[in-house]
Structure formats: C-alpha cells, structure tokens
C-alpha atoms as a printed R data frame, in Angstrom:
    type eleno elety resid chain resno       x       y       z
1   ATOM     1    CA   UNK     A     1 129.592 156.744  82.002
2   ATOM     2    CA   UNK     A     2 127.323 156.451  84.841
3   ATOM     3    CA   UNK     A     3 124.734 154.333  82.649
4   ATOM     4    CA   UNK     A     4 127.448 151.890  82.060
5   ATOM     5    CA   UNK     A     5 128.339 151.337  85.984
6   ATOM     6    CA   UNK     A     6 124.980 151.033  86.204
7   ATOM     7    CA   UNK     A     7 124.509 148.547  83.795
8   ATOM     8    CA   UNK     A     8 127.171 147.127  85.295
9   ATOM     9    CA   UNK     A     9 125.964 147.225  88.750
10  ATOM    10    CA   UNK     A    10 122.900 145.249  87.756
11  ATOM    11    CA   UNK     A    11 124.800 142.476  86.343
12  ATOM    12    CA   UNK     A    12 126.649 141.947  89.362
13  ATOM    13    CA   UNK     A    13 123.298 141.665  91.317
14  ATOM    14    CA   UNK     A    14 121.587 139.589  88.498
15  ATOM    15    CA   UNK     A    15 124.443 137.162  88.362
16  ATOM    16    CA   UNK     A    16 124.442 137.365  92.381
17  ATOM    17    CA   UNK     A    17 120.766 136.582  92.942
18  ATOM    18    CA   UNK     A    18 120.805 133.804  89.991
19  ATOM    19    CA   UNK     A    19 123.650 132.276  92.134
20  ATOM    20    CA   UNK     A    20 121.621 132.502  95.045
21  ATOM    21    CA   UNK     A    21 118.568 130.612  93.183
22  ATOM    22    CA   UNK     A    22 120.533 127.627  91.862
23  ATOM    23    CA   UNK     A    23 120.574 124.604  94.157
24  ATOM    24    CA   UNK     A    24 124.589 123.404  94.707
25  ATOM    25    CA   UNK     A    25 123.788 120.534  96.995
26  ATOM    26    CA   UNK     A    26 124.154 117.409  95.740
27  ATOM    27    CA   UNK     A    27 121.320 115.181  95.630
28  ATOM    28    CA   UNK     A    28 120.467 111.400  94.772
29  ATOM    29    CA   UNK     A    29 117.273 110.367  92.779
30  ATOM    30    CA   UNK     A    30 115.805 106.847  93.955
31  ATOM    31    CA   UNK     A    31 113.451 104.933  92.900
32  ATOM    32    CA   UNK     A    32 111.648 102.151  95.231
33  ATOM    33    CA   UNK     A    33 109.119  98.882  94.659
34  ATOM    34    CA   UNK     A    34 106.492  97.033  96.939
35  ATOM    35    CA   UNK     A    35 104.407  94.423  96.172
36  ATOM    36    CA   UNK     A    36 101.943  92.093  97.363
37  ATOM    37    CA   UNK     A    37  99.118  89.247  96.675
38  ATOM    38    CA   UNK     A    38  95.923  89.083  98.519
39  ATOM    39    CA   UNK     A    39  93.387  86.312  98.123
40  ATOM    40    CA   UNK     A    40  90.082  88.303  97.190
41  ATOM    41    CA   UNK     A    41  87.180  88.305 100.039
42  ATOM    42    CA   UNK     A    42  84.127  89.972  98.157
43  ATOM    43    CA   UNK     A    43  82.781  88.214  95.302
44  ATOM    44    CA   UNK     A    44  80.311  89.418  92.523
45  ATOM    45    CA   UNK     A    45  78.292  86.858  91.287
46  ATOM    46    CA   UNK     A    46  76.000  87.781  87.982
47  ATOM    47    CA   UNK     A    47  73.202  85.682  87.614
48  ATOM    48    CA   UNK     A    48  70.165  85.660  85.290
49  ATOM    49    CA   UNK     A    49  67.054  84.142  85.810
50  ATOM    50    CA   UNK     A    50  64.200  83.184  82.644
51  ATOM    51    CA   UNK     A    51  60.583  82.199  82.835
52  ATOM    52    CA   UNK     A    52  59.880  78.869  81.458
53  ATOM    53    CA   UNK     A    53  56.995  76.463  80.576
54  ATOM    54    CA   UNK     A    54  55.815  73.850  82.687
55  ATOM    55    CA   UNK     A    55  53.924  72.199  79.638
56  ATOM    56    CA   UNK     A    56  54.699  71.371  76.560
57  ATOM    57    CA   UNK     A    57  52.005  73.296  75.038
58  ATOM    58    CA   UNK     A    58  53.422  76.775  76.719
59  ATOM    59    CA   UNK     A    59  50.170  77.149  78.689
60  ATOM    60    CA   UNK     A    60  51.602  76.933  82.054
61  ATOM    61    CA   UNK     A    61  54.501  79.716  82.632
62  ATOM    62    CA   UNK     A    62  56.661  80.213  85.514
63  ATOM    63    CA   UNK     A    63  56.405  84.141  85.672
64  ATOM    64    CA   UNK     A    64  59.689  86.150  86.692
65  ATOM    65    CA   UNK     A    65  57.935  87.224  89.776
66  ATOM    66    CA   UNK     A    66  58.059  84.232  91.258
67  ATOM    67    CA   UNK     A    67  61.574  82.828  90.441
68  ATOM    68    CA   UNK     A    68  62.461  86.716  92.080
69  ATOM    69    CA   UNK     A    69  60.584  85.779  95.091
70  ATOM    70    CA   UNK     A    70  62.600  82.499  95.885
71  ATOM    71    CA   UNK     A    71  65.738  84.066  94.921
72  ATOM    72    CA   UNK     A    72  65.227  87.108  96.755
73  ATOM    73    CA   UNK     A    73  63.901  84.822 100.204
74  ATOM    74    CA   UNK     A    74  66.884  83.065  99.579
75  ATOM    75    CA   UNK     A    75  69.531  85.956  99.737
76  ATOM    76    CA   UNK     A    76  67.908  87.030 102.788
77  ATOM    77    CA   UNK     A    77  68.254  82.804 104.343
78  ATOM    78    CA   UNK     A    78  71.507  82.747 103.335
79  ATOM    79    CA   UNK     A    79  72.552  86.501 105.101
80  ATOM    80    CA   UNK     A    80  73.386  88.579 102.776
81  ATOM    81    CA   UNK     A    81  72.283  92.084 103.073
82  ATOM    82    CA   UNK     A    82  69.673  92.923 101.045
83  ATOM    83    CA   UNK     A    83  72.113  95.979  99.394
84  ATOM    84    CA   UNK     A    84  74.514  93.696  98.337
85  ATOM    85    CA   UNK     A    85  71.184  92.081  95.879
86  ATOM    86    CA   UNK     A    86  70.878  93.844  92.529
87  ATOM    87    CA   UNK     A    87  68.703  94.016  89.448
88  ATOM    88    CA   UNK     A    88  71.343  94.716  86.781
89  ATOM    89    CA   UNK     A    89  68.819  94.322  83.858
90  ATOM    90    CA   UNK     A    90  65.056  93.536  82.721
91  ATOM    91    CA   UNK     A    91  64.735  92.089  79.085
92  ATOM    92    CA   UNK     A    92  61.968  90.847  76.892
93  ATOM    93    CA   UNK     A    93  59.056  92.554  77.841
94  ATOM    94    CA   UNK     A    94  56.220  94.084  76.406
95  ATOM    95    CA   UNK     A    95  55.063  96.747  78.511
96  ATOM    96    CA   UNK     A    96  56.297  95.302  82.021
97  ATOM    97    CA   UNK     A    97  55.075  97.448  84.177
98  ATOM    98    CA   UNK     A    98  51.325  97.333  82.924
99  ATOM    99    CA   UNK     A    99  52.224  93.925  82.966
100 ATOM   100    CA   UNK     A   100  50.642  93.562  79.014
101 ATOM   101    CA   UNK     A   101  53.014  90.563  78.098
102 ATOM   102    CA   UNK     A   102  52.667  88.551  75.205
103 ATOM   103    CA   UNK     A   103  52.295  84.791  76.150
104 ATOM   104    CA   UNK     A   104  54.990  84.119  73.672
105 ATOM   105    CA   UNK     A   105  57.578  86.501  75.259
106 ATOM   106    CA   UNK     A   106  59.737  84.498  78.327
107 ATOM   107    CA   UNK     A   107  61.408  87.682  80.738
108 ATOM   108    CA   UNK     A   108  64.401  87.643  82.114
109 ATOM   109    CA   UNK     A   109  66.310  89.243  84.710
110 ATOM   110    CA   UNK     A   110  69.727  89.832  85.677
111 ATOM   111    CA   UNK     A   111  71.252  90.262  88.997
112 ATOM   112    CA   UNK     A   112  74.304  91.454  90.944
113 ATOM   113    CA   UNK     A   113  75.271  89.621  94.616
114 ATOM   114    CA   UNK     A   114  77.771  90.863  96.355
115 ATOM   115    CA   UNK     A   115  79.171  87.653  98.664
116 ATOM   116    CA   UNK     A   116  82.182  87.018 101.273
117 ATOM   117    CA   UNK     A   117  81.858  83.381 100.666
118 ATOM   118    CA   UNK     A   118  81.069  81.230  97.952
119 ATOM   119    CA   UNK     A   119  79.214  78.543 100.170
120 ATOM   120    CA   UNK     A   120  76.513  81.266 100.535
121 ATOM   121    CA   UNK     A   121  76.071  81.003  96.883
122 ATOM   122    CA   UNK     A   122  75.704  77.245  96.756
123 ATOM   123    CA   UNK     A   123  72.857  77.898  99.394
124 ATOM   124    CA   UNK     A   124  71.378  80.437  97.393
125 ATOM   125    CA   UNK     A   125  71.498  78.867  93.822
126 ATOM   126    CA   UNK     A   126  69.983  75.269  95.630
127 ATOM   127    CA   UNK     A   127  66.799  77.464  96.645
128 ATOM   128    CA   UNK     A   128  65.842  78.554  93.625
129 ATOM   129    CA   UNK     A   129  63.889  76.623  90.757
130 ATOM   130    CA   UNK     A   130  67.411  75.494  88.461
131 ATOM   131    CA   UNK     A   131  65.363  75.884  85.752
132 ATOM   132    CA   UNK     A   132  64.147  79.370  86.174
133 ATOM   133    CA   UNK     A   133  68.048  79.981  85.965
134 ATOM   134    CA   UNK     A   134  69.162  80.865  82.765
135 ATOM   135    CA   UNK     A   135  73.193  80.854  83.985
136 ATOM   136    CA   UNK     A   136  75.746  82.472  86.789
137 ATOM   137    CA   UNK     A   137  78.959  83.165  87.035
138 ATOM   138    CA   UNK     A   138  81.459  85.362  88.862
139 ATOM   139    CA   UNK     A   139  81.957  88.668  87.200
140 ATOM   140    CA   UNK     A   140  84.846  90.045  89.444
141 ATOM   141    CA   UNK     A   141  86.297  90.331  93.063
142 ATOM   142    CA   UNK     A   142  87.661  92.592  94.855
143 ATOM   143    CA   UNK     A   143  90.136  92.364  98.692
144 ATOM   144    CA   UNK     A   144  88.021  94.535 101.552
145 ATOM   145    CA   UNK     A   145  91.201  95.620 103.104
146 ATOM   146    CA   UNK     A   146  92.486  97.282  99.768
147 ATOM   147    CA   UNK     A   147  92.957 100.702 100.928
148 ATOM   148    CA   UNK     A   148  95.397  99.909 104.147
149 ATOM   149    CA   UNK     A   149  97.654  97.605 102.016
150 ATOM   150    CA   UNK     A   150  97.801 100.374  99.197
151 ATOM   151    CA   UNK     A   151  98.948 103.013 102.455
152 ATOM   152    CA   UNK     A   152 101.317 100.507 103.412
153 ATOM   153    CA   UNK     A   153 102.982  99.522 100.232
154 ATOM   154    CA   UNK     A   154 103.452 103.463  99.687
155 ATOM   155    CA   UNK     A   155 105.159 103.367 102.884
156 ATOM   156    CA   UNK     A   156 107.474 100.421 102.002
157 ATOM   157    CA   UNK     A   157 107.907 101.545  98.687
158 ATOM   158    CA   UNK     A   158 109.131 104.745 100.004
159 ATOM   159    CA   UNK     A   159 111.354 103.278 102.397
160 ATOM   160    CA   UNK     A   160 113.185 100.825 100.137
161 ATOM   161    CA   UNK     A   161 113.845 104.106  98.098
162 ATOM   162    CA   UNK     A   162 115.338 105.354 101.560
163 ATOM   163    CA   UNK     A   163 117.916 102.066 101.868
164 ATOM   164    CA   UNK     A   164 118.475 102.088  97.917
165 ATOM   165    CA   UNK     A   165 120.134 105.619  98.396
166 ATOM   166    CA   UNK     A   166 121.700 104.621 101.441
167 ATOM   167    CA   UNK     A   167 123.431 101.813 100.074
168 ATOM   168    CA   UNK     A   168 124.133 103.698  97.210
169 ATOM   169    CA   UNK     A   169 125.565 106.655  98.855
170 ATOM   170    CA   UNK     A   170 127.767 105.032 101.911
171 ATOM   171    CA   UNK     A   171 129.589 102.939  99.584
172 ATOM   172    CA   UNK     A   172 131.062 105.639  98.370
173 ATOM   173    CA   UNK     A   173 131.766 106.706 101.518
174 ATOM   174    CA   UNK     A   174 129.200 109.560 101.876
175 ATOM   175    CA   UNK     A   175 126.141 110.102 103.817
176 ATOM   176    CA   UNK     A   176 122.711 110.088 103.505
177 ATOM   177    CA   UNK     A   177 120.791 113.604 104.244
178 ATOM   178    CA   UNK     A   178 117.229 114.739 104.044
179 ATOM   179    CA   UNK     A   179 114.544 113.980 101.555
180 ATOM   180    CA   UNK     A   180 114.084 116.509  99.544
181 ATOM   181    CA   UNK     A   181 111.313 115.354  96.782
182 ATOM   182    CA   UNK     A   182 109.117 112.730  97.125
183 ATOM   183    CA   UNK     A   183 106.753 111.305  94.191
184 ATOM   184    CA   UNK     A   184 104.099 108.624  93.495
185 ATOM   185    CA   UNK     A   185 104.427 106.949  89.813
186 ATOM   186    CA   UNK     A   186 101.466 105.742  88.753
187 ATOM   187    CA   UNK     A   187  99.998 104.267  91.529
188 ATOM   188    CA   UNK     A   188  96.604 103.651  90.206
189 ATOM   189    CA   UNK     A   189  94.347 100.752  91.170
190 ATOM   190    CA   UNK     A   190  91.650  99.430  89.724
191 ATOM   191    CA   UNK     A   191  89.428  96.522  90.887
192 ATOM   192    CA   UNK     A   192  89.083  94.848  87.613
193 ATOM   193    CA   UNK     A   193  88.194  90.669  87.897
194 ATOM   194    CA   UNK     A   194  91.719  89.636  86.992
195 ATOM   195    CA   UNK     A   195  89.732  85.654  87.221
196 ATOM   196    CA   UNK     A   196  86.628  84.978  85.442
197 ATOM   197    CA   UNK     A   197  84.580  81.921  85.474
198 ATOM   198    CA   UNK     A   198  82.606  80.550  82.707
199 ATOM   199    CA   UNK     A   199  79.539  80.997  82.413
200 ATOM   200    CA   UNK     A   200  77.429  77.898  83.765
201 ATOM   201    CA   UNK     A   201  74.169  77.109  81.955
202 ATOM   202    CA   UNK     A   202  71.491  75.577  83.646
203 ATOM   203    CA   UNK     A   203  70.330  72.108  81.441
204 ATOM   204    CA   UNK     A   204  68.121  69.849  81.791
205 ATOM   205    CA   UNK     A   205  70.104  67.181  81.852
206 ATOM   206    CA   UNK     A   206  71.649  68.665  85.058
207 ATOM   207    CA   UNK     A   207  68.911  69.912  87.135
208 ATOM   208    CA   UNK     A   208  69.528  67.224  89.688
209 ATOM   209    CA   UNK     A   209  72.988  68.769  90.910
210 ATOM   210    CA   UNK     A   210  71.812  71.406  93.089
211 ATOM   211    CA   UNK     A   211  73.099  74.221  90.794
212 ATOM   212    CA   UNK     A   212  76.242  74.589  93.096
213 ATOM   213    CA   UNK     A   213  79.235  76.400  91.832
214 ATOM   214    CA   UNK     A   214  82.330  74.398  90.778
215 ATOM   215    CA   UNK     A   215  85.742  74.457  92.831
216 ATOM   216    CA   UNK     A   216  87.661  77.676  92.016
217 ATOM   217    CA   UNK     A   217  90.958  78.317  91.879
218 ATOM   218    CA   UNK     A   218  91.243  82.274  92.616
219 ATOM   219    CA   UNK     A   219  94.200  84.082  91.475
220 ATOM   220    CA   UNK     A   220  95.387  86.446  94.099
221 ATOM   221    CA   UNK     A   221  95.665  90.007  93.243
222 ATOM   222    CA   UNK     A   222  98.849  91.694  92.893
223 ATOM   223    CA   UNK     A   223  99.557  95.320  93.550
224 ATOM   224    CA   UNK     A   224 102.805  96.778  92.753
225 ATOM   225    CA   UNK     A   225 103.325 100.321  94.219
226 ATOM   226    CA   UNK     A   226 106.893 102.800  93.385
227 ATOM   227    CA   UNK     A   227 107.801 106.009  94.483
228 ATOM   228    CA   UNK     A   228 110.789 108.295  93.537
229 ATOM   229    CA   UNK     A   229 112.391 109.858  96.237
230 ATOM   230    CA   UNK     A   230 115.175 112.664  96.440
231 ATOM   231    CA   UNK     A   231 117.762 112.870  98.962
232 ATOM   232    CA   UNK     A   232 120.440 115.085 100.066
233 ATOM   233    CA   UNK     A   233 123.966 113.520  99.861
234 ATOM   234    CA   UNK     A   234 126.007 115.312 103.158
C-alpha cells in the first residue's frame, strides 16, 4: 500500500514540475526583410603583361623586367599603395630565377590592383608599353563600408519584424510584449564580382588609344538581410 501512494506521490510531482516546465504564454513568430544597393568603391583590376619582339627576326625582346618596371613606377604615379599591387602569376619560363630562358619562350605576368577609381587605371594602363600588355579587365568589386550597412540592415531587419508583430497583434486587439527569441537566417555575404568586364586585348591595330578602359556601367550590389523574431503577446 505504501509503494502505491508513493508511486502515486511521484506522479503528482512529475506531472507538477512538467507543468511548471511548459511555456503557457502566448507568443508570435515574425519574420523581417532589409535591403539595400550600394555602388561598389574598390575595384580589382587583373592585368597581364607579355614580352614581345621589337624585330621581326625575334632578336630584340622586351624582357618582363622592364614592362614590370613601368608598370610598377606607374602604380606608384598614379597613388596607389604599393599593397594594393600584386603578382598573381609567373608563366612561361625556363628556370626564371637563374634567369636561363630560352630566346624562344615570351614570359608573362599577371597582376592584381586594387583601385578606388577607375581614372587611376586609365593613368596607369597609358604608362605602360600597350604592347607589353597582353589584356585587363576587372575581376570583381567590392563597397568599403560593407560591414556598417550589414549591422544596420540587421537592425532594420529586426525592427520591421518588431512592427510586423505589432500590426499583427493590435489588430486583434492585443498587445505586443517582450522579445523572447531572436534569429539571423542566413545572413551570409560574400564579395563575389556580381559585374564582369570583358577581357580587352591589346592589338596592334589599337595601340594608338592609350589603352584606357571603356565606360562601365556598374551594377550596384544588393544585400538582403532577415531575421526571425519572437514576441510575447500580453
């Protein structure tokens, strides 16, 4: 007898501390949307450069050196920091750095500039020999302020959650309480060129316009941010 008031005892409490656990208040699950476009301001430009022959005969070469030397003095001219110049490759050499090169092998380079304007690049591309370059184009942007406008589009994401549930709620005559679960959905961003132009080779039928890049029309970039909010309904 006693083991079954016992048994009986700890139902009571089991059922009364289950009752205890469950949440009873009544909740609303939100969801809310920001967006906004940016024009990019940083530009990566690839560019490659290729010795050539000044002679029919492939006697005379323009060595890589020296097409690096006017492109690298003319980074610096035009003010861009010397970090934002990169070698991204080296290609047809034979032993480069003993500098045992075939005089039938032409070496190329490729290079990453980081710029803030494209008129920089016009300067740059008109100092060096067009045709030591082999071709350029832009291989993605990117918006310097990206990390305040994702903060803030959390923020108005968040609070167009806040006035969803409050509309929601106080036509129906109730009242909006506390948040009580907040969550990010897939806010992920990644600067990926979302623009890319073609590629521009260097002729010699067009050596005579300054290399400059054509007129570009950017797309802007788009973020879209959400979060899910929970609130207590009063």
């Amino acid at each position: 007898m006693k083991t079954i008031i016992a048994a009986a005892l700890i139902s009571v409490f089991s059922l009364t501390a289950y009752s205890q656990n469950v949440d009873t208040r009544k909740k609303i699950e939100v969801n809310g949307t920001a967006e906004a476009e940016v024009t990019p301001d940083i530009i990566y430009i690839s560019m490659s450069l290729k010795e050539y022959f000044r002679d029919s005969a492939n006697k005379k070469k323009v060595e890589i050196e020296e097409l690096e030397r006017q492109l690298q003095a003319a980074v610096l001219k035009a003010g861009v920091p010397q970090e934002n110049f990169m070698i991204n490759n080296i290609s047809s050499y034979t032993d480069y750095w003993t500098k045992k090169k075939s005089a039938e092998f032409l070496a190329r380079k490729q290079y990453r500039i980081k710029v803030t304007d494209l008129t920089k690049f016009n300067e740059i591309m008109s100092a060096v020999d067009p045709k030591g370059i082999e071709y350029s184009n832009i291989e993605s942007y990117d918006y310097s302020k990206i990390e305040q406008l994702k903060k803030d589009l959390k923020i108005k994401a968040l609070q167009a959650a806040k006035d969803k549930a409050n509309y929601l709620i106080t036509s129906i005559g109730g009242s909006l309480g506390s948040p009580l679960d907040i969550t990010e959905i897939n806010n992920e961003y990644y600067p990926q060129p979302i623009y890319r132009a073609n590629t521009m080779m260097k002729t010699e039928a067009a050596m005579d316009a300054a290399a400059s890049m054509p007129d570009i029309d950017f797309k802007k970039i788009k973020l879209t941010y959400q979060m899910k909010a929970v609130f207590e309904i009063k």
